[in-house]
Amino acid sequence: MLKALELIGFKSFADRTRFDFPPGITVVVGPNGSGKSNIVDAIKWVLGEQSVKSLRGKEMADVIFKGLGSGRKMMNAAEATIIFDNSEERLGVDAPEVHVTRRVYRSGEAEYLINGEPCRLKDVRNLFRGTGVGTDAYSLIEQGKVDQLLQASPRDRRAIFEEAAGISRFKAKKIEAQRRLERVDQNLLRLRDIVDEVESRLRSVRNQASKARRYREYTERLQQLRTQVAMTDWRRLNEQLSGVDEELQELRSQARQTNQEAQDAESAIATVDQEVISVDAEIRDREEVASRNRERIATQQSVQTHRRADCVDLEAEIARCREQLSAMMTRAGDVEQRARQTRQELAEAATEREHAAQRLEDDEARFDGHIQQLEFMRGENDQRRDHHVDLMRQAATSGTELGNLESQIESLKKSCEQGERQLAEIGSATQKTAAECAHSREQQASLGERLDRLDQELVVAERELWESRHALNGRKEDLSMRHGRLSGIRERTSLLEDLEKRREGIGDGVTQVLALAEREGEGPWTEIRGLLVDLLRVKLEDAPLIDTALGDRSQSVVVSGQHILLELAAGLLKVNGRVGLVPTTDYFEEVDNKELEDNTPQSTEPAAHEVMLSSHPEVVGRADTFVDVDPEYVPLVERLLGTTWFVRTLEGARELHRATAGTMRFVTPAAELVDHDGSILLGPRRTSAGLVSRKSELRALRQEFVVLQQRMEEAQQEIGRLQESIRAQERQVKELSDRQQLTMAELAECRAVTRALEERAEQLSDQGEAVGEEVAASRTQHHHASQRRQELRQRLDQLESDMELVADSIQTGDDAIKVVEQERLGALKVATAARVELAKIEQRQDALRARMSQFEEDRAERTHSLDQARSQWSVAQRRQRESERAILMATTQLAEWFLTKESLETSVAQQLGKRQELHSRRDHLSGDLQRYQKENRSLEERCHQVDLLAGKLRHERDTVVDRLKEDYGIELESVTDETSEEEQQREEVEREIEDLRRKINQIGAVNMEALGELDDLESRFNTLSGQYNDISQAKESLERIIHKINADSRRLFMETLEAIRANFHALYRKAFGGGKADLVLDEDVDVLEAGVEIVATPPGKPSFNNSLLSGGEKALTAVALLLAIFQFRPSPFCVLDEVDAPFDEANIGRFVDVLHGFLGWTKFVVVTHSKKTMTAATTLYGVTMQESGVSKRVSVRFEDVSEDGSISEEALERSTTEEEPAGDDERGAA
């Protein structure tokens, strides 16, 4: 409930002002322009009003007090606070009181506070949402808004009903959910594009990464070779540069010596030049002095001539002054004679004036006595008239009060009768509401049990759905990983097959023999069985060990006869390059070893060694047992690998080699080989380097490819089954969710109905108590009013008798005043004649004084002129003497200056001779300087040539360094000591560099970042896919929320509209004493968008358009609609700003009666001019402007307010008297 309003600096309320609003109706009165409506503006402003026009201003700073010219300074901020009683916690804040404050500063800054804590405007609006409080809700009804409520469009009028229904907050949530849904759709679209793009990029990067690996191998070797070449060039250029620098140093030394001699010559020349400058300066100084001397002589001669002319003029001036002095002394004697005669006449006039003044004083004394007697008599008569007016005012006040009491007694009688009827109606409605409430509670309990069962079923179904989705995501991730692995296998298989097709790593001779065998296909070529590695089948993990065991024999050709061997040995078959041949049987032992390549030693291993090795813990197994071949090639494999054993460590291999006396070969898992002769092969060997490893890897990849395809088909089938199961589970969850939402809606509706019925029952109870109290109060007031009426009648009779007596005494006083007035007029004529005579004498005195004053001024002026003439004569004599002295001094000075002129001319001639000698000496030194400069230029030119050569060598050296740094980021100086001295021949290096560049060019464009990008893309693809699924689920959730909000909003709006409809009809008939009123929705429009039309027909009139209603009917219809909304959902308060202005006396009475019916639910703040409305006030405030432009709150009584709203001076003085002690107390406390 609204408790109080506090204002500081808001509009015309400059001082801190507080309005308390106790229960009931608070009425604010005051004359027009006193600031009453500023109270309404303050409430709107605190609640968040943003329209400056609605606040009757041009900008928000207009709400700040502007100051006055009388001394009130403008304020820099305005503040308003509304205090609410929150004991029932209707505002959702854990505090018994809620203080909502809005503050604005002249700088434009503003802030909102809730209980002193800063907040946003959105927080303030959310605080009041659903309570009926707001800037554009039904809690604030201002002037003009009553008619606007009827004339507004149905769509605009709908907002009030939405606020009453409490769905405005749902509407805001729906708008927010729709915005989020739009953003989710946009995000899904963008994310789908990104996923597709990343997936496409991932396929491309996998191909690029394979190419980048080969490119990196070539570039690393190219870098190594180019560094070696650059190091050689850098050393050579450094040696050449050293010799050039030595020659350059020698030339620069000679140049410095020659340059020093030239500098000495230049120094001597500079000394001579300085002396010449000094001599020239001396000559210029002496010539300047001589010039100034000549100017002084000329000037002094001119002054002397001017002084002589002044002496002649001054002699003439002295003669004129003597003549002027003589004339002035003659005129001064005549003026003194006339002044003595005028002084005698002035003394005679003064005597006559004293006699006339005495006569006037006696006449005026008599006149003043008559005046005082008249004033005394008129004062007594005025007191009688004031007493008579006071009696008339008292009689008029009593008559008015008597008339009001008559109306009040009649109104109270009707109120009692109406209250008794309302009590009967409330009792009947209470019984009906109690029955409906009990039935609604039973229905609510049943719906609660059903909702609990549905909640349990929904939880189980959602958990099963989550488990199925989790399993589906796991299968999809597994399938995605297998897709990636399958793609990698394809790329690797393609690469290995390409190497196999090009026979990469196989010698040219072997390649040629195999190609000839395939092409010829007859004769000795039929004995070729193929490449040895093509006949072997080895596991991938064992392939590096077999590669190590076979060594170069892995690319030998297997033959089944001796003809091919004999023809190759005899040179009958020509091949380019060496070829290794391996027979399938041992009959080739007879062939000379020089003709055939057979590196396999004859095995002399005894059986004991084999037994020992088979049981030794270091031995893994014999090499031929790790190879799978066709039966016909088993002897071949045993012959090649029968003496090679796989062991666990290199130390074990060395120990076993000593134990077998060199008859066996041993290979470790690290591909380390201990051969028959004890030599050891160390170092890692890449898997792709061996032919056996390549064959094994290709075979393993093909097998894995087949297995992966089978498993992917199984995974696709499993995913299909899971998806079908998930769809079924989703349908089940949706069905349970829909049933749950429907049950929740029914339960919410049932709770709302129950709550409404409980509130209705409580309202009916409160209303019954209020009506009972009103009836009792009306009866008491009726009794007191009847007694007061009898007293007023007796008082009027006594006042009429007193007025007759006072009127008679007033007439007697008027007669006596007329007699004294005649005597006063006679005395006035005598005094006037005396005053005229005195004025004539004073006028003659003034004329004589003026003449005497003129004589005095003439005498003073002539005296001043005489003194001035004497002063001019004295000044002229003094100036004559000064001019004569100046002429004598000028003659003496001229003689001295002529002597100085002759001395200066002699000195200048001597200095000119000295300057000529210095010029001759300088010419000799200049010849020596030119010779030295010529020699220096020759040396500098040679230095420049040598320096250019050194620069060229440095440029070549720097180019070598910069190119290596730009291409590879290598500082050549830092690798100088690390470079191997055993360098390859330059031509071989150049050829290898060209070969590497050719291979790099063949690769084409390479993306080296693909190697690092591949892992990032795979991780990003998995993350984006998960995000896409999450956003899809969020979209489904938002769609369900919007559907639920629409359903709840439709239901609540229709329930509210039906309830307000019934209340509006009843209140309209009560306010108009009949008629009918209804609220109608727009046809063929969704309930959530339909406007609300008002249909109102006063009693005894046909149905017509609302615009044809009178002003009073429109206002009363709007008030009835507003109170119908209150009756459904009361607001904490309602502000009515002069809404009763269009009402006549009868309508105001009905309006007040209607307000009383709502005091149990809400409180009213009414701004009015109507005294009829004031009679309903439980609290009455006055607002006035005792100080122009500053509104002030005053406590007033009913009789203190006039019909136009003005407040009596007595009330203002009483309010000031009440405030002064409070101010003294505050100052004392301070």
Tab-separated table of C-alpha atoms in Angstrom, residues 257-568:
chain	number	residue	atom	x	y	z
A	257	GLN	CA	97.954	15.010	-43.492
A	258	THR	CA	97.146	17.114	-46.584
A	259	ASN	CA	93.848	18.166	-45.041
A	260	GLN	CA	95.682	19.352	-41.883
A	261	GLU	CA	97.964	21.638	-43.926
A	262	ALA	CA	94.934	23.080	-45.718
A	263	GLN	CA	93.220	23.676	-42.379
A	264	ASP	CA	96.320	25.581	-41.118
A	265	ALA	CA	96.183	27.833	-44.203
A	266	GLU	CA	92.433	28.337	-43.692
A	267	SER	CA	93.086	29.238	-40.047
A	268	ALA	CA	95.651	31.891	-41.058
A	269	ILE	CA	93.229	33.310	-43.637
A	270	ALA	CA	90.491	33.371	-41.000
A	271	THR	CA	92.812	35.333	-38.663
A	272	VAL	CA	93.517	37.916	-41.384
A	273	ASP	CA	89.803	38.103	-42.201
A	274	GLN	CA	89.056	38.716	-38.545
A	275	GLU	CA	91.560	41.570	-38.440
A	276	VAL	CA	89.996	43.071	-41.621
A	277	ILE	CA	86.552	42.776	-40.030
A	278	SER	CA	87.851	44.509	-36.897
A	279	VAL	CA	89.363	47.368	-38.951
A	280	ASP	CA	86.155	47.710	-40.990
A	281	ALA	CA	84.125	47.814	-37.810
A	282	GLU	CA	86.412	50.567	-36.415
A	283	ILE	CA	86.006	52.572	-39.621
A	284	ARG	CA	82.203	52.147	-39.517
A	285	ASP	CA	82.061	53.194	-35.864
A	286	ARG	CA	84.089	56.391	-36.476
A	287	GLU	CA	82.008	57.235	-39.574
A	288	GLU	CA	78.785	56.714	-37.560
A	289	VAL	CA	80.101	59.022	-34.797
A	290	ALA	CA	81.014	61.658	-37.390
A	291	SER	CA	77.571	61.350	-38.980
A	292	ARG	CA	75.842	61.798	-35.646
A	293	ASN	CA	78.069	64.831	-34.937
A	294	ARG	CA	77.003	66.424	-38.221
A	295	GLU	CA	73.344	65.771	-37.425
A	296	ARG	CA	73.712	67.399	-33.958
A	297	ILE	CA	75.313	70.483	-35.494
A	298	ALA	CA	72.472	70.897	-37.998
A	299	THR	CA	69.831	70.310	-35.321
A	300	GLN	CA	71.387	72.835	-32.915
A	301	GLN	CA	71.556	75.489	-35.616
A	302	SER	CA	67.814	74.974	-36.342
A	303	VAL	CA	66.936	75.264	-32.617
A	304	GLN	CA	68.909	78.489	-32.294
A	305	THR	CA	66.965	80.057	-35.178
A	306	HIS	CA	63.619	78.982	-33.654
A	307	ARG	CA	64.510	80.473	-30.252
A	308	ARG	CA	65.264	83.888	-31.734
A	309	ALA	CA	61.806	83.915	-33.428
A	310	ASP	CA	60.135	83.032	-30.080
A	311	CYS	CA	61.724	86.054	-28.363
A	312	VAL	CA	60.108	88.443	-30.867
A	313	ASP	CA	56.629	86.886	-30.366
A	314	LEU	CA	56.885	87.012	-26.549
A	315	GLU	CA	57.602	90.795	-26.520
A	316	ALA	CA	54.294	91.415	-28.408
A	317	GLU	CA	52.387	89.123	-25.963
A	318	ILE	CA	53.649	91.112	-22.905
A	319	ALA	CA	52.362	94.449	-24.345
A	320	ARG	CA	48.842	92.965	-25.008
A	321	CYS	CA	48.554	91.666	-21.391
A	322	ARG	CA	49.266	95.168	-19.926
A	323	GLU	CA	46.324	96.709	-21.870
A	324	GLN	CA	43.870	93.926	-20.840
A	325	LEU	CA	44.641	94.356	-17.078
A	326	SER	CA	43.801	98.091	-17.133
A	327	ALA	CA	40.293	97.553	-18.703
A	328	MET	CA	39.311	94.808	-16.218
A	329	MET	CA	40.034	96.935	-13.121
A	330	THR	CA	37.697	99.756	-14.349
A	331	ARG	CA	34.594	97.406	-14.840
A	332	ALA	CA	34.958	95.805	-11.315
A	333	GLY	CA	34.117	99.176	-9.540
A	334	ASP	CA	30.620	99.541	-11.249
A	335	VAL	CA	29.387	96.042	-10.207
A	336	GLU	CA	30.174	96.603	-6.489
A	337	GLN	CA	27.890	99.754	-6.329
A	338	ARG	CA	24.762	97.855	-7.661
A	339	ALA	CA	25.305	94.951	-5.173
A	340	ARG	CA	25.125	97.267	-2.072
A	341	GLN	CA	21.664	98.630	-3.172
A	342	THR	CA	20.208	95.061	-3.652
A	343	ARG	CA	21.295	93.963	-0.119
A	344	GLN	CA	19.248	96.787	1.458
A	345	GLU	CA	16.015	95.767	-0.372
A	346	LEU	CA	16.454	92.120	0.732
A	347	ALA	CA	16.541	93.107	4.459
A	348	GLU	CA	13.180	94.950	4.192
A	349	ALA	CA	11.451	91.906	2.542
A	350	ALA	CA	12.597	89.591	5.378
A	351	THR	CA	10.787	91.703	8.002
A	352	GLU	CA	7.469	91.584	6.069
A	353	ARG	CA	7.688	87.749	5.745
A	354	GLU	CA	7.970	87.203	9.523
A	355	HIS	CA	4.642	89.060	10.160
A	356	ALA	CA	2.779	87.059	7.427
A	357	ALA	CA	4.106	83.669	8.686
A	358	GLN	CA	2.796	84.335	12.220
A	359	ARG	CA	-0.731	85.012	10.928
A	360	LEU	CA	-0.696	81.743	8.822
A	361	GLU	CA	0.401	79.630	11.810
A	362	ASP	CA	-2.602	80.817	13.914
A	363	ASP	CA	-5.132	80.016	11.093
A	364	GLU	CA	-3.696	76.492	10.471
A	365	ALA	CA	-3.884	75.639	14.198
A	366	ARG	CA	-7.633	76.288	14.160
A	367	PHE	CA	-8.007	74.130	10.961
A	368	ASP	CA	-6.059	71.184	12.472
A	369	GLY	CA	-8.362	71.118	15.492
A	370	HIS	CA	-11.398	70.588	13.219
A	371	ILE	CA	-9.532	67.786	11.327
A	372	GLN	CA	-8.708	65.837	14.506
A	373	GLN	CA	-12.330	66.036	15.680
A	374	LEU	CA	-13.552	64.673	12.294
A	375	GLU	CA	-11.069	61.756	12.324
A	376	PHE	CA	-12.157	60.730	15.829
A	377	MET	CA	-15.843	60.733	14.890
A	378	ARG	CA	-15.276	58.856	11.611
A	379	GLY	CA	-13.167	56.213	13.438
A	380	GLU	CA	-15.998	55.483	15.840
A	381	ASN	CA	-18.504	55.196	12.993
A	382	ASP	CA	-16.142	52.864	10.977
A	383	GLN	CA	-15.902	50.543	13.965
A	384	ARG	CA	-19.716	50.353	14.037
A	385	ARG	CA	-19.760	49.540	10.276
A	386	ASP	CA	-17.049	46.803	10.686
A	387	HIS	CA	-19.087	45.278	13.477
A	388	HIS	CA	-22.172	45.344	11.243
A	389	VAL	CA	-20.238	43.637	8.348
A	390	ASP	CA	-18.884	41.020	10.722
A	391	LEU	CA	-22.405	40.258	11.892
A	392	MET	CA	-23.529	39.923	8.252
A	393	ARG	CA	-20.568	37.580	7.459
A	394	GLN	CA	-21.402	35.421	10.472
A	395	ALA	CA	-25.020	35.252	9.385
A	396	ALA	CA	-24.003	34.265	5.803
A	397	THR	CA	-21.588	31.579	7.089
A	398	SER	CA	-24.217	30.153	9.379
A	399	GLY	CA	-26.736	30.151	6.522
A	400	THR	CA	-24.297	28.328	4.217
A	401	GLU	CA	-23.450	25.809	6.893
A	402	LEU	CA	-27.169	25.293	7.578
A	403	GLY	CA	-27.751	24.577	3.860
A	404	ASN	CA	-24.824	22.139	3.747
A	405	LEU	CA	-26.138	20.388	6.847
A	406	GLU	CA	-29.540	19.986	5.233
A	407	SER	CA	-27.873	18.324	2.177
A	408	GLN	CA	-25.586	16.247	4.388
A	409	ILE	CA	-28.521	15.016	6.534
A	410	GLU	CA	-30.402	13.940	3.404
A	411	SER	CA	-27.266	12.250	1.974
A	412	LEU	CA	-26.565	10.430	5.260
A	413	LYS	CA	-30.127	9.133	5.364
A	414	LYS	CA	-29.731	7.694	1.846
A	415	SER	CA	-26.320	6.246	2.744
A	416	CYS	CA	-27.784	4.361	5.694
A	417	GLU	CA	-30.510	2.856	3.538
A	418	GLN	CA	-28.045	1.927	0.774
A	419	GLY	CA	-25.564	0.399	3.308
A	420	GLU	CA	-28.232	-1.871	4.751
A	421	ARG	CA	-29.075	-3.135	1.239
A	422	GLN	CA	-25.348	-3.741	0.532
A	423	LEU	CA	-24.965	-5.730	3.769
A	424	ALA	CA	-27.727	-8.089	2.652
A	425	GLU	CA	-26.157	-8.541	-0.795
A	426	ILE	CA	-22.682	-9.154	0.717
A	427	GLY	CA	-24.026	-11.851	3.052
A	428	SER	CA	-25.580	-13.754	0.166
A	429	ALA	CA	-22.421	-13.431	-1.968
A	430	THR	CA	-20.222	-14.636	0.928
A	431	GLN	CA	-22.131	-17.920	1.263
A	432	LYS	CA	-21.964	-18.567	-2.475
A	433	THR	CA	-18.216	-17.807	-2.606
A	434	ALA	CA	-17.468	-20.174	0.321
A	435	ALA	CA	-19.159	-23.089	-1.454
A	436	GLU	CA	-17.331	-22.417	-4.709
A	437	CYS	CA	-13.991	-22.131	-2.853
A	438	ALA	CA	-14.406	-25.549	-1.172
A	439	HIS	CA	-15.152	-27.214	-4.514
A	440	SER	CA	-12.146	-25.540	-6.121
A	441	ARG	CA	-9.800	-26.793	-3.354
A	442	GLU	CA	-10.948	-30.405	-3.915
A	443	GLN	CA	-10.317	-30.081	-7.661
A	444	GLN	CA	-6.877	-28.540	-6.962
A	445	ALA	CA	-5.824	-31.507	-4.763
A	446	SER	CA	-6.859	-34.011	-7.468
A	447	LEU	CA	-4.891	-32.153	-10.133
A	448	GLY	CA	-1.819	-32.005	-7.848
A	449	GLU	CA	-1.773	-35.801	-7.466
A	450	ARG	CA	-2.094	-36.264	-11.236
A	451	LEU	CA	0.780	-33.798	-11.843
A	452	ASP	CA	3.069	-35.690	-9.409
A	453	ARG	CA	2.491	-38.960	-11.294
A	454	LEU	CA	3.227	-37.269	-14.636
A	455	ASP	CA	6.401	-35.688	-13.215
A	456	GLN	CA	7.747	-39.099	-12.182
A	457	GLU	CA	6.932	-40.663	-15.554
A	458	LEU	CA	8.521	-37.691	-17.386
A	459	VAL	CA	11.739	-37.925	-15.337
A	460	VAL	CA	12.102	-41.626	-16.187
A	461	ALA	CA	11.380	-41.020	-19.885
A	462	GLU	CA	13.809	-38.075	-20.102
A	463	ARG	CA	16.558	-40.106	-18.393
A	464	GLU	CA	16.090	-42.939	-20.893
A	465	LEU	CA	16.092	-40.417	-23.760
A	466	TRP	CA	19.319	-38.820	-22.451
A	467	GLU	CA	20.988	-42.252	-22.216
A	468	SER	CA	19.949	-43.081	-25.802
A	469	ARG	CA	21.219	-39.719	-27.092
A	470	HIS	CA	24.472	-40.178	-25.212
A	471	ALA	CA	24.887	-43.612	-26.763
A	472	LEU	CA	24.052	-42.177	-30.207
A	473	ASN	CA	26.622	-39.411	-29.813
A	474	GLY	CA	29.201	-42.019	-28.797
A	475	ARG	CA	28.438	-44.089	-31.910
A	476	LYS	CA	28.614	-40.982	-34.109
A	477	GLU	CA	31.945	-39.943	-32.615
A	478	ASP	CA	33.289	-43.476	-33.132
A	479	LEU	CA	32.009	-43.444	-36.710
A	480	SER	CA	33.597	-40.000	-37.291
A	481	MET	CA	36.940	-41.279	-35.985
A	482	ARG	CA	36.720	-44.294	-38.292
A	483	HIS	CA	35.878	-42.022	-41.199
A	484	GLY	CA	39.038	-40.054	-40.431
A	485	ARG	CA	41.106	-43.234	-40.118
A	486	LEU	CA	39.648	-44.575	-43.374
A	487	SER	CA	40.559	-41.335	-45.140
A	488	GLY	CA	44.103	-41.567	-43.757
A	489	ILE	CA	44.394	-45.169	-44.937
A	490	ARG	CA	43.246	-44.163	-48.431
A	491	GLU	CA	45.829	-41.383	-48.623
A	492	ARG	CA	48.651	-43.581	-47.250
A	493	THR	CA	47.701	-46.501	-49.490
A	494	SER	CA	47.593	-44.187	-52.491
A	495	LEU	CA	51.062	-42.874	-51.646
A	496	LEU	CA	52.537	-46.374	-51.142
A	497	GLU	CA	50.909	-47.703	-54.299
A	498	ASP	CA	52.342	-44.759	-56.190
A	499	LEU	CA	55.819	-45.598	-54.822
A	500	GLU	CA	55.328	-49.226	-55.791
A	501	LYS	CA	54.206	-48.288	-59.241
A	502	ARG	CA	57.230	-46.038	-59.771
A	503	ARG	CA	59.479	-48.652	-58.034
A	504	GLU	CA	60.830	-45.960	-55.758
A	505	GLY	CA	64.015	-47.103	-53.912
A	506	ILE	CA	64.912	-49.836	-56.455
A	507	GLY	CA	68.095	-49.573	-58.530
A	508	ASP	CA	67.958	-48.718	-62.236
A	509	GLY	CA	69.412	-52.078	-63.244
A	510	VAL	CA	66.853	-54.075	-61.288
A	511	THR	CA	64.026	-51.904	-62.638
A	512	GLN	CA	65.255	-52.485	-66.221
A	513	VAL	CA	65.511	-56.284	-65.741
A	514	LEU	CA	61.967	-56.489	-64.303
A	515	ALA	CA	60.619	-54.311	-67.120
A	516	LEU	CA	62.329	-56.488	-69.802
A	517	ALA	CA	60.974	-59.665	-68.190
A	518	GLU	CA	57.458	-58.267	-68.257
A	519	ARG	CA	57.837	-57.051	-71.844
A	520	GLU	CA	59.674	-60.084	-73.400
A	521	GLY	CA	57.977	-62.907	-71.477
A	522	GLU	CA	59.939	-65.717	-73.240
A	523	GLY	CA	63.353	-67.384	-73.387
A	524	PRO	CA	65.612	-66.842	-70.408
A	525	TRP	CA	63.307	-64.084	-69.119
A	526	THR	CA	60.806	-66.757	-68.034
A	527	GLU	CA	63.240	-67.808	-65.282
A	528	ILE	CA	62.666	-64.471	-63.437
A	529	ARG	CA	60.207	-64.979	-60.575
A	530	GLY	CA	60.121	-61.354	-59.475
A	531	LEU	CA	61.570	-59.044	-56.863
A	532	LEU	CA	62.534	-60.727	-53.594
A	533	VAL	CA	60.409	-58.396	-51.418
A	534	ASP	CA	57.339	-59.155	-53.566
A	535	LEU	CA	57.568	-62.819	-52.534
A	536	LEU	CA	57.796	-62.146	-48.781
A	537	ARG	CA	54.872	-61.596	-46.391
A	538	VAL	CA	55.988	-59.974	-43.115
A	539	LYS	CA	54.068	-58.406	-40.242
A	540	LEU	CA	54.324	-54.639	-40.129
A	541	GLU	CA	56.063	-54.551	-36.726
A	542	ASP	CA	58.700	-57.080	-37.947
A	543	ALA	CA	59.293	-55.438	-41.326
A	544	PRO	CA	62.082	-53.007	-40.191
A	545	LEU	CA	64.030	-55.945	-38.740
A	546	ILE	CA	63.731	-57.976	-41.960
A	547	ASP	CA	64.797	-54.858	-43.928
A	548	THR	CA	67.889	-54.623	-41.739
A	549	ALA	CA	68.621	-58.349	-42.064
A	550	LEU	CA	68.332	-58.373	-45.867
A	551	GLY	CA	70.046	-55.030	-46.440
A	552	ASP	CA	70.554	-54.361	-50.175
A	553	ARG	CA	69.442	-57.922	-51.002
A	554	SER	CA	65.846	-56.826	-50.443
A	555	GLN	CA	65.819	-55.433	-54.017
A	556	SER	CA	67.435	-58.580	-55.555
A	557	VAL	CA	65.712	-60.475	-58.365
A	558	VAL	CA	64.676	-64.096	-57.698
A	559	VAL	CA	65.455	-66.491	-60.593
A	560	SER	CA	64.676	-70.190	-61.033
A	561	GLY	CA	67.375	-71.178	-63.609
A	562	GLN	CA	70.918	-70.442	-64.780
A	563	HIS	CA	70.349	-69.301	-68.395
A	564	ILE	CA	69.496	-65.738	-67.487
A	565	LEU	CA	72.590	-65.561	-65.286
A	566	LEU	CA	74.906	-66.898	-67.963
A	567	GLU	CA	73.608	-64.516	-70.602
A	568	LEU	CA	73.926	-61.540	-68.242
